[in-house]
Coordinates of N, CA and C and ligand atoms in Angstrom, one line a residue:
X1 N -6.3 -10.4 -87.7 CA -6.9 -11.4 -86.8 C -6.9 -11.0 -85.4
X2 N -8.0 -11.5 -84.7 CA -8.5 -10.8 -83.5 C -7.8 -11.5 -82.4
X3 N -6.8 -12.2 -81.9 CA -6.6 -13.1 -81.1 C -6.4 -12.3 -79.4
X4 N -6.4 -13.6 -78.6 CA -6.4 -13.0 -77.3 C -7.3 -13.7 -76.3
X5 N -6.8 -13.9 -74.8 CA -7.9 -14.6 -73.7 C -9.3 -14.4 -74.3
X6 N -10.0 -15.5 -73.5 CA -11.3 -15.4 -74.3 C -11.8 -14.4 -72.7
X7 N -13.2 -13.6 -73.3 CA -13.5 -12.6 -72.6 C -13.3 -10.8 -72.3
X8 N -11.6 -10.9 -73.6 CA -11.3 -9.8 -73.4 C -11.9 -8.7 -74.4
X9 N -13.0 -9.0 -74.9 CA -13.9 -8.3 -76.1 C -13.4 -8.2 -77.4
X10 N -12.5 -9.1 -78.0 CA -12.2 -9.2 -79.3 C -13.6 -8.9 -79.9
X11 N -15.0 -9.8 -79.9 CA -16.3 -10.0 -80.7 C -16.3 -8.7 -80.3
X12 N -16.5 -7.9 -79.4 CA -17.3 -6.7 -79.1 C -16.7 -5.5 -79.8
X13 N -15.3 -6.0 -80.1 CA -14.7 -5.1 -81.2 C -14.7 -5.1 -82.8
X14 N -14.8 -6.1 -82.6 CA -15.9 -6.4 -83.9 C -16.9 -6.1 -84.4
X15 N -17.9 -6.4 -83.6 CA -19.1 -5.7 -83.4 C -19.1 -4.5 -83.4
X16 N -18.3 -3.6 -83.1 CA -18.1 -2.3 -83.2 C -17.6 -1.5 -84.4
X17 N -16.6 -2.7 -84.9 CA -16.4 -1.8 -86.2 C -16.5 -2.2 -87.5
X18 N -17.9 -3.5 -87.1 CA -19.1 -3.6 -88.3 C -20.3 -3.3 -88.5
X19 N -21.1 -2.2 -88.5 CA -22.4 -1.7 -88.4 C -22.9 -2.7 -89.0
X20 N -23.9 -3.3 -88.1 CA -25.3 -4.4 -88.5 C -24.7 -5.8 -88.2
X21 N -23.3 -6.0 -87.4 CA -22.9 -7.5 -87.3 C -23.6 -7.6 -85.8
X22 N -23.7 -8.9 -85.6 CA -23.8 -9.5 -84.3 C -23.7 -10.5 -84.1
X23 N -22.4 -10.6 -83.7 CA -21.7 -11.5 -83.5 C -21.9 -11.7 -81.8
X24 N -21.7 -12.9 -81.3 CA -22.2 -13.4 -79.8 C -21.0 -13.0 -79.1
X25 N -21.2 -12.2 -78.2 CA -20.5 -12.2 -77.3 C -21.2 -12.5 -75.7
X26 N -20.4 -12.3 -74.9 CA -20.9 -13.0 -73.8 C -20.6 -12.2 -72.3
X27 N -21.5 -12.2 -71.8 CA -22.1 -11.5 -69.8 C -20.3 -11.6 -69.6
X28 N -20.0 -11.4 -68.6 CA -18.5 -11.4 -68.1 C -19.3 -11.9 -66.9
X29 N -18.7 -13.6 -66.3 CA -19.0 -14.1 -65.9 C -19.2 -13.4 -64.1
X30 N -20.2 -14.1 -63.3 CA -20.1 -13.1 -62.4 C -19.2 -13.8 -60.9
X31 N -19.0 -15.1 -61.2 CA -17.9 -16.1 -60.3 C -16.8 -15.9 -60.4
X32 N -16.5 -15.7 -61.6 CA -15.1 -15.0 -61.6 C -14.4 -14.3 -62.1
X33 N -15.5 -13.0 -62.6 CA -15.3 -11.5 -62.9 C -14.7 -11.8 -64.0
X34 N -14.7 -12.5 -65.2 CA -14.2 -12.8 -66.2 C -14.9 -13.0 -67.5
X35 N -14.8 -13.0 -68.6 CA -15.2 -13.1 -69.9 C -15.7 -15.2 -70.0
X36 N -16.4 -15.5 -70.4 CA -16.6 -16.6 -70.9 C -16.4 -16.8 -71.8
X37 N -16.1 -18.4 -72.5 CA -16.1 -18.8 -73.9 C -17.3 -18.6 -74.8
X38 N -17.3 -17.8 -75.8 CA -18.0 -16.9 -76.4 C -18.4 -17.5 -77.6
X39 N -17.3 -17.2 -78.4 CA -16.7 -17.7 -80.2 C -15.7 -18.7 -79.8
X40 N -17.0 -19.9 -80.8 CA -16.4 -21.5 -80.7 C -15.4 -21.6 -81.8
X41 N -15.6 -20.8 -82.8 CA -14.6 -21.3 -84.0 C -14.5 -19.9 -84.5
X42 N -13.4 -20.2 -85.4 CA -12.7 -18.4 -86.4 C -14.0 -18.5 -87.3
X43 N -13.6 -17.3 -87.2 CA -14.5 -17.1 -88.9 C -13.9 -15.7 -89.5
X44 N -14.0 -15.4 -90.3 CA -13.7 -14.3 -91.1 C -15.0 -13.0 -91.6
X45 N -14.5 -12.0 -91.6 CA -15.7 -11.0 -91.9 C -14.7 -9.9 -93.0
X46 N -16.1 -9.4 -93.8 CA -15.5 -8.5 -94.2 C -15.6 -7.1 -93.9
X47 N -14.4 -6.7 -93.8 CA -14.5 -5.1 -93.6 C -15.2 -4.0 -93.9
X48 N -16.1 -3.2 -94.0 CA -16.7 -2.0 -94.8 C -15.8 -1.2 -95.2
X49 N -14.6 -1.2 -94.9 CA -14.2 -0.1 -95.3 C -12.9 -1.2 -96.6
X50 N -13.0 -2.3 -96.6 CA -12.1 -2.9 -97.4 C -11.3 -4.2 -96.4
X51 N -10.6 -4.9 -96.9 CA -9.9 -5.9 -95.6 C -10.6 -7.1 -95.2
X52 N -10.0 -7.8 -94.6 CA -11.1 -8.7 -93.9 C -10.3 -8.9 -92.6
X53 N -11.4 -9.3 -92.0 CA -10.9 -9.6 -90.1 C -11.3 -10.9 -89.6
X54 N -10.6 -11.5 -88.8 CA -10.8 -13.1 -88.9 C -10.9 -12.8 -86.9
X55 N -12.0 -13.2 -86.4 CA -12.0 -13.4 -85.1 C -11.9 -15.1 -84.4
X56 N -11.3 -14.9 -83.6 CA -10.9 -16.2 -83.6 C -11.4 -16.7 -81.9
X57 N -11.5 -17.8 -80.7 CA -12.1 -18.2 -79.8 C -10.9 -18.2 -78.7
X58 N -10.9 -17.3 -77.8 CA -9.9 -17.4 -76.7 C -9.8 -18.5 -75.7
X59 N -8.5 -18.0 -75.1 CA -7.8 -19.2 -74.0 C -8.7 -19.0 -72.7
X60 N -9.3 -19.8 -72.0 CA -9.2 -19.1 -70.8 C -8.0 -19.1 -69.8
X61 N -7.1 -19.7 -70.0 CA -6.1 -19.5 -68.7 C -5.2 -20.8 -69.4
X62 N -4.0 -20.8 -68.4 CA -2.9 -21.5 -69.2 C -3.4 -22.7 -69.5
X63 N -3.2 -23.6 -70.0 CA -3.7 -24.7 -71.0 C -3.0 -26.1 -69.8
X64 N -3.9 -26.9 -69.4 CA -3.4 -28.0 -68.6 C -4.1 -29.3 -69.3
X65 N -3.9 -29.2 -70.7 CA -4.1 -30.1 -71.8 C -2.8 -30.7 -71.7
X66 N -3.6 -32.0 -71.9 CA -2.3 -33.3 -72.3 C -2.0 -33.7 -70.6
X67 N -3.2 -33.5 -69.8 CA -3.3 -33.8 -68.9 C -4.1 -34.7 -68.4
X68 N -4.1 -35.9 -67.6 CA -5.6 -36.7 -67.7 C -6.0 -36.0 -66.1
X69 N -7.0 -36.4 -66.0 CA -8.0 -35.9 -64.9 C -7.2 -36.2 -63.7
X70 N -7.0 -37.5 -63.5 CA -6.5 -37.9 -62.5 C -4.9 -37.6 -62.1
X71 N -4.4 -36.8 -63.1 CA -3.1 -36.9 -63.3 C -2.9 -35.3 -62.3
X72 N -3.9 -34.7 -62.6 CA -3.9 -33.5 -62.0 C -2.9 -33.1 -60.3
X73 N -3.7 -33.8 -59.6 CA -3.0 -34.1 -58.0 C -1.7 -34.6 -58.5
X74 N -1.2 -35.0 -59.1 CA 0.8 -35.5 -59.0 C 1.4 -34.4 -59.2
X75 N 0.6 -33.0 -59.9 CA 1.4 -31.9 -60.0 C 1.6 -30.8 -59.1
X76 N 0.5 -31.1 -57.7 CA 0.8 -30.6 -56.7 C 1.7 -31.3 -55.3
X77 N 3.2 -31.4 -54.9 CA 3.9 -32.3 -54.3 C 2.7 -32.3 -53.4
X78 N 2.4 -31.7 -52.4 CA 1.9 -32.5 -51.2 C 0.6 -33.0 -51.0
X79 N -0.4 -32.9 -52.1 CA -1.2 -33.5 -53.0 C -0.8 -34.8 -53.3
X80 N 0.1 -35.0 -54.2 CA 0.5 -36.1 -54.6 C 0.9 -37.2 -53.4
X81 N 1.9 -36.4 -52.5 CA 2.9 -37.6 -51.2 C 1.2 -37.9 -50.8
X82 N 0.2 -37.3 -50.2 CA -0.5 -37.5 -49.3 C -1.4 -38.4 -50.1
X83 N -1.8 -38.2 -51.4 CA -2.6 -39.2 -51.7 C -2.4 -40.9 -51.8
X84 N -1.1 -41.0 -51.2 CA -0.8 -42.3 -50.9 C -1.5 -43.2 -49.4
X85 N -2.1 -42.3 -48.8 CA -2.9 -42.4 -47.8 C -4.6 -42.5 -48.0
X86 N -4.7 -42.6 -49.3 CA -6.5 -42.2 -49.4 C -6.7 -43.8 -49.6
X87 N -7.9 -44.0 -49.1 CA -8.3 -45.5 -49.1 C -8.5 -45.9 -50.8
X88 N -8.9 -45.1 -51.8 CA -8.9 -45.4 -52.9 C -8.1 -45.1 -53.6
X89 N -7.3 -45.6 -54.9 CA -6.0 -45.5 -55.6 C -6.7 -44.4 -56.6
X90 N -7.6 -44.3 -57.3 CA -8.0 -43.0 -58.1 C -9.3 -42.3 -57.5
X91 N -8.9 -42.1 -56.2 CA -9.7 -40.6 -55.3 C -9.2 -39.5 -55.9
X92 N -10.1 -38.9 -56.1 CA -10.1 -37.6 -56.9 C -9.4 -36.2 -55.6
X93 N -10.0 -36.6 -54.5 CA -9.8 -35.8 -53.4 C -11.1 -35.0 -53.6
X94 N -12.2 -34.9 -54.1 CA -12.5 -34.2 -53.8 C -14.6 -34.6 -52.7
X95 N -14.3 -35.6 -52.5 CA -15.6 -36.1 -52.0 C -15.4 -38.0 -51.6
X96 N -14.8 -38.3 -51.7 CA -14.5 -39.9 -51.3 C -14.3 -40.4 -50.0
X97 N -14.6 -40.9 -49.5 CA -14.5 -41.4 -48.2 C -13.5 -42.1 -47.9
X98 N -12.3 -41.8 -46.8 CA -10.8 -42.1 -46.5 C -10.1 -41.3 -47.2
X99 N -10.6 -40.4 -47.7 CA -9.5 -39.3 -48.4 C -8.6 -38.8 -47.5
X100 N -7.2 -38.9 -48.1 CA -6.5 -38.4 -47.1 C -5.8 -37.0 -47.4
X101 N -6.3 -36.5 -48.2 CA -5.6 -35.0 -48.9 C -7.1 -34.0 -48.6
X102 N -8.4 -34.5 -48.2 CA -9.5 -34.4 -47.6 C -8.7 -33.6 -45.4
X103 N -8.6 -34.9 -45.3 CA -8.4 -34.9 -44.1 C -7.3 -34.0 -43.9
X104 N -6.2 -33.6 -44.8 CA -4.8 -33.0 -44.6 C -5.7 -31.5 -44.8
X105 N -6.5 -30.9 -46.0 CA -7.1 -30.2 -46.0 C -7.8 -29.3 -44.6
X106 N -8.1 -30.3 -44.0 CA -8.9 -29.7 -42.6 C -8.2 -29.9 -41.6
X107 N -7.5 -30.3 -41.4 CA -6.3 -30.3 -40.3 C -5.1 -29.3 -40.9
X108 N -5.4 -28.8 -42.0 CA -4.3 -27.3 -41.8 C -2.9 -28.0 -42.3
X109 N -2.6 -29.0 -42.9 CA -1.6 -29.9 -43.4 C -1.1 -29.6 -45.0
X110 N -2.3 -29.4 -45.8 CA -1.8 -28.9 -46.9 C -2.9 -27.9 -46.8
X111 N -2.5 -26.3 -47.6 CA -3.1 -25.3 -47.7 C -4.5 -25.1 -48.2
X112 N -5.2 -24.4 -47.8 CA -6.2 -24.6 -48.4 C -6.3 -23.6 -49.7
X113 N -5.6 -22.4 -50.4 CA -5.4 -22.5 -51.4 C -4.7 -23.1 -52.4
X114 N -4.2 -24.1 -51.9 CA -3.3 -24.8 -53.5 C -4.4 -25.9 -53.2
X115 N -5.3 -26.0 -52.0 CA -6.2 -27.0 -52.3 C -7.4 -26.9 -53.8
X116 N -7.1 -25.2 -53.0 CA -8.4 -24.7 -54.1 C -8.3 -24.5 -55.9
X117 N -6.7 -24.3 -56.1 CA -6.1 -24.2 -57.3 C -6.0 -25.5 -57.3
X118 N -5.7 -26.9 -57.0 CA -6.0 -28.2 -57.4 C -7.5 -28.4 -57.9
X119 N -8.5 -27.9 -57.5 CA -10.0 -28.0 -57.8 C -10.3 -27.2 -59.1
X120 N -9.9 -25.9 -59.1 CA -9.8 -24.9 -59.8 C -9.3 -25.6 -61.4
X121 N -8.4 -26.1 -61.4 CA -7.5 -27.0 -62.7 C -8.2 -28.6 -62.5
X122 N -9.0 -29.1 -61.8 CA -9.9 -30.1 -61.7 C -11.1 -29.8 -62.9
X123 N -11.9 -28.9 -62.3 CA -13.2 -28.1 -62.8 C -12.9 -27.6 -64.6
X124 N -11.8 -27.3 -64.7 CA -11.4 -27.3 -65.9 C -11.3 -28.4 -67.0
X125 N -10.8 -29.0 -66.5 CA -11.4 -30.2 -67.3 C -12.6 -30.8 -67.2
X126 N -13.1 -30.8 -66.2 CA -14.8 -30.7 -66.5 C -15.3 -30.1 -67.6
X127 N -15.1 -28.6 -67.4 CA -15.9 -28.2 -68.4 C -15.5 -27.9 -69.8
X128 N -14.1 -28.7 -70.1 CA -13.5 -29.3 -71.1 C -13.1 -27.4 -72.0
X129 N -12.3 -26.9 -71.0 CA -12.2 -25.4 -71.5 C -11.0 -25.5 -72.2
X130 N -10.5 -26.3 -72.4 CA -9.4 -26.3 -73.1 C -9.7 -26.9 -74.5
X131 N -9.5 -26.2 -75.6 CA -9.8 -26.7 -76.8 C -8.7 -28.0 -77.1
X132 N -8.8 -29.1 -78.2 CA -7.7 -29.7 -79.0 C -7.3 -28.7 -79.5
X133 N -5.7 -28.9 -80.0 CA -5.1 -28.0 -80.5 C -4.4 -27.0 -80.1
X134 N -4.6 -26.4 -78.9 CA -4.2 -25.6 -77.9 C -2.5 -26.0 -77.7
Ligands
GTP1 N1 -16.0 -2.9 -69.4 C1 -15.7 -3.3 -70.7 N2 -16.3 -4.5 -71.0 C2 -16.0 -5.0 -72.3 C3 -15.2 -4.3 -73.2 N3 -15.1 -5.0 -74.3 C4 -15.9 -6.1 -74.1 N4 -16.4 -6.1 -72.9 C5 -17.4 -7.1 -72.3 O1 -16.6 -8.3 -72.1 C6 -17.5 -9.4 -72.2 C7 -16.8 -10.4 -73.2 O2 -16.6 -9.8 -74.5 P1 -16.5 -10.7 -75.8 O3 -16.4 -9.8 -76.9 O4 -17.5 -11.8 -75.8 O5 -15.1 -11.4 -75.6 P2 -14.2 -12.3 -76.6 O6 -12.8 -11.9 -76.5 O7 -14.8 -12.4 -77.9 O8 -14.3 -13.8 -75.9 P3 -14.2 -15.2 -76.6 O9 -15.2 -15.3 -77.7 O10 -14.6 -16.2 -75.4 O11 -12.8 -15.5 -77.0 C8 -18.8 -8.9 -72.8 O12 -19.7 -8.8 -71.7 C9 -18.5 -7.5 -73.3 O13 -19.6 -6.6 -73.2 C10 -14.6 -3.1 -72.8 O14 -13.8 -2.4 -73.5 N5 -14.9 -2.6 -71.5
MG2 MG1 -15.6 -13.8 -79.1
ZN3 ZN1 -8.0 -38.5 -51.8

């Protein structure tokens, strides 16, 4: 069984040591020099030379499943204290008007990379990279 981050060419090794498969693999993304979600589900193949190999759909990055959207900001402290100041009770921080983790952002108050790793683990749930089951 093939397992492993998704992106690190499990399929491409596959592909390599099945003459005539083609199996999808995928560009290594160019935003962030990384492999994309490729292979949605396992599947199994058989070996030419005997065996079978089961390729399976990688992680992209640690799993912040069992998380809700909103829930995200309480796991950064000064994210969280400051969002007690945003004019709306579920501001995302990232575009709302009275945001106050906005405003701490550009006054150099909270960092602007753990601003960016709060968006970073936002966007991920967007694009729903975390499988169930994970
Ligand atoms: N430079 C380099 N690129 C590789 C290698 N193996 C795979 N790649 C490239 O990495 C990208 C991702 O490869 P995949 O085989 O789709 O990765 P995967 O592990 O199957 O990814 P998931 O299906 O998302 O889990 C492709 O663009 C491959 O061409 C390697 O050994 N060297
Ligand atoms: Mg794959
Ligand atoms: Zn806010």
């Amino acid at each position: 069984m093939l397992s492993g981050h998704s992106g690190v060419g499990k399929s491409t090794l596959l592909n390599a040591l099945i003459p005539g498969l083609d199996v999808r693999t995928s560009e290594i993304s160019m935003a962030h020099d990384t492999g994309m979600h490729t292979t949605t589900f396992s599947e199994m193949f058989d070996l030419p030379h005997g065996g079978s190999i089961i390729d399976t759909p990688g992680i992209k990055g640690f799993g912040t499943f069992d998380m809700e959207k909103e829930e995200v900001g309480h796991y950064f402290r000064e994210i969280f204290q400051t969002s007690a100041d945003c004019r709306y009770n579920n501001c995302t921080h990232t575009h709302e008007p009275g945001c106050a983790v906005l405003a701490a952002v550009e006054e150099q108050r909270i960092s602007q990379s753990r601003y960016n790793s709060y968006l970073s683990m936002l966007e991920d749930k967007d694009e729903n990279k975390y499988r169930q089951g994970y």
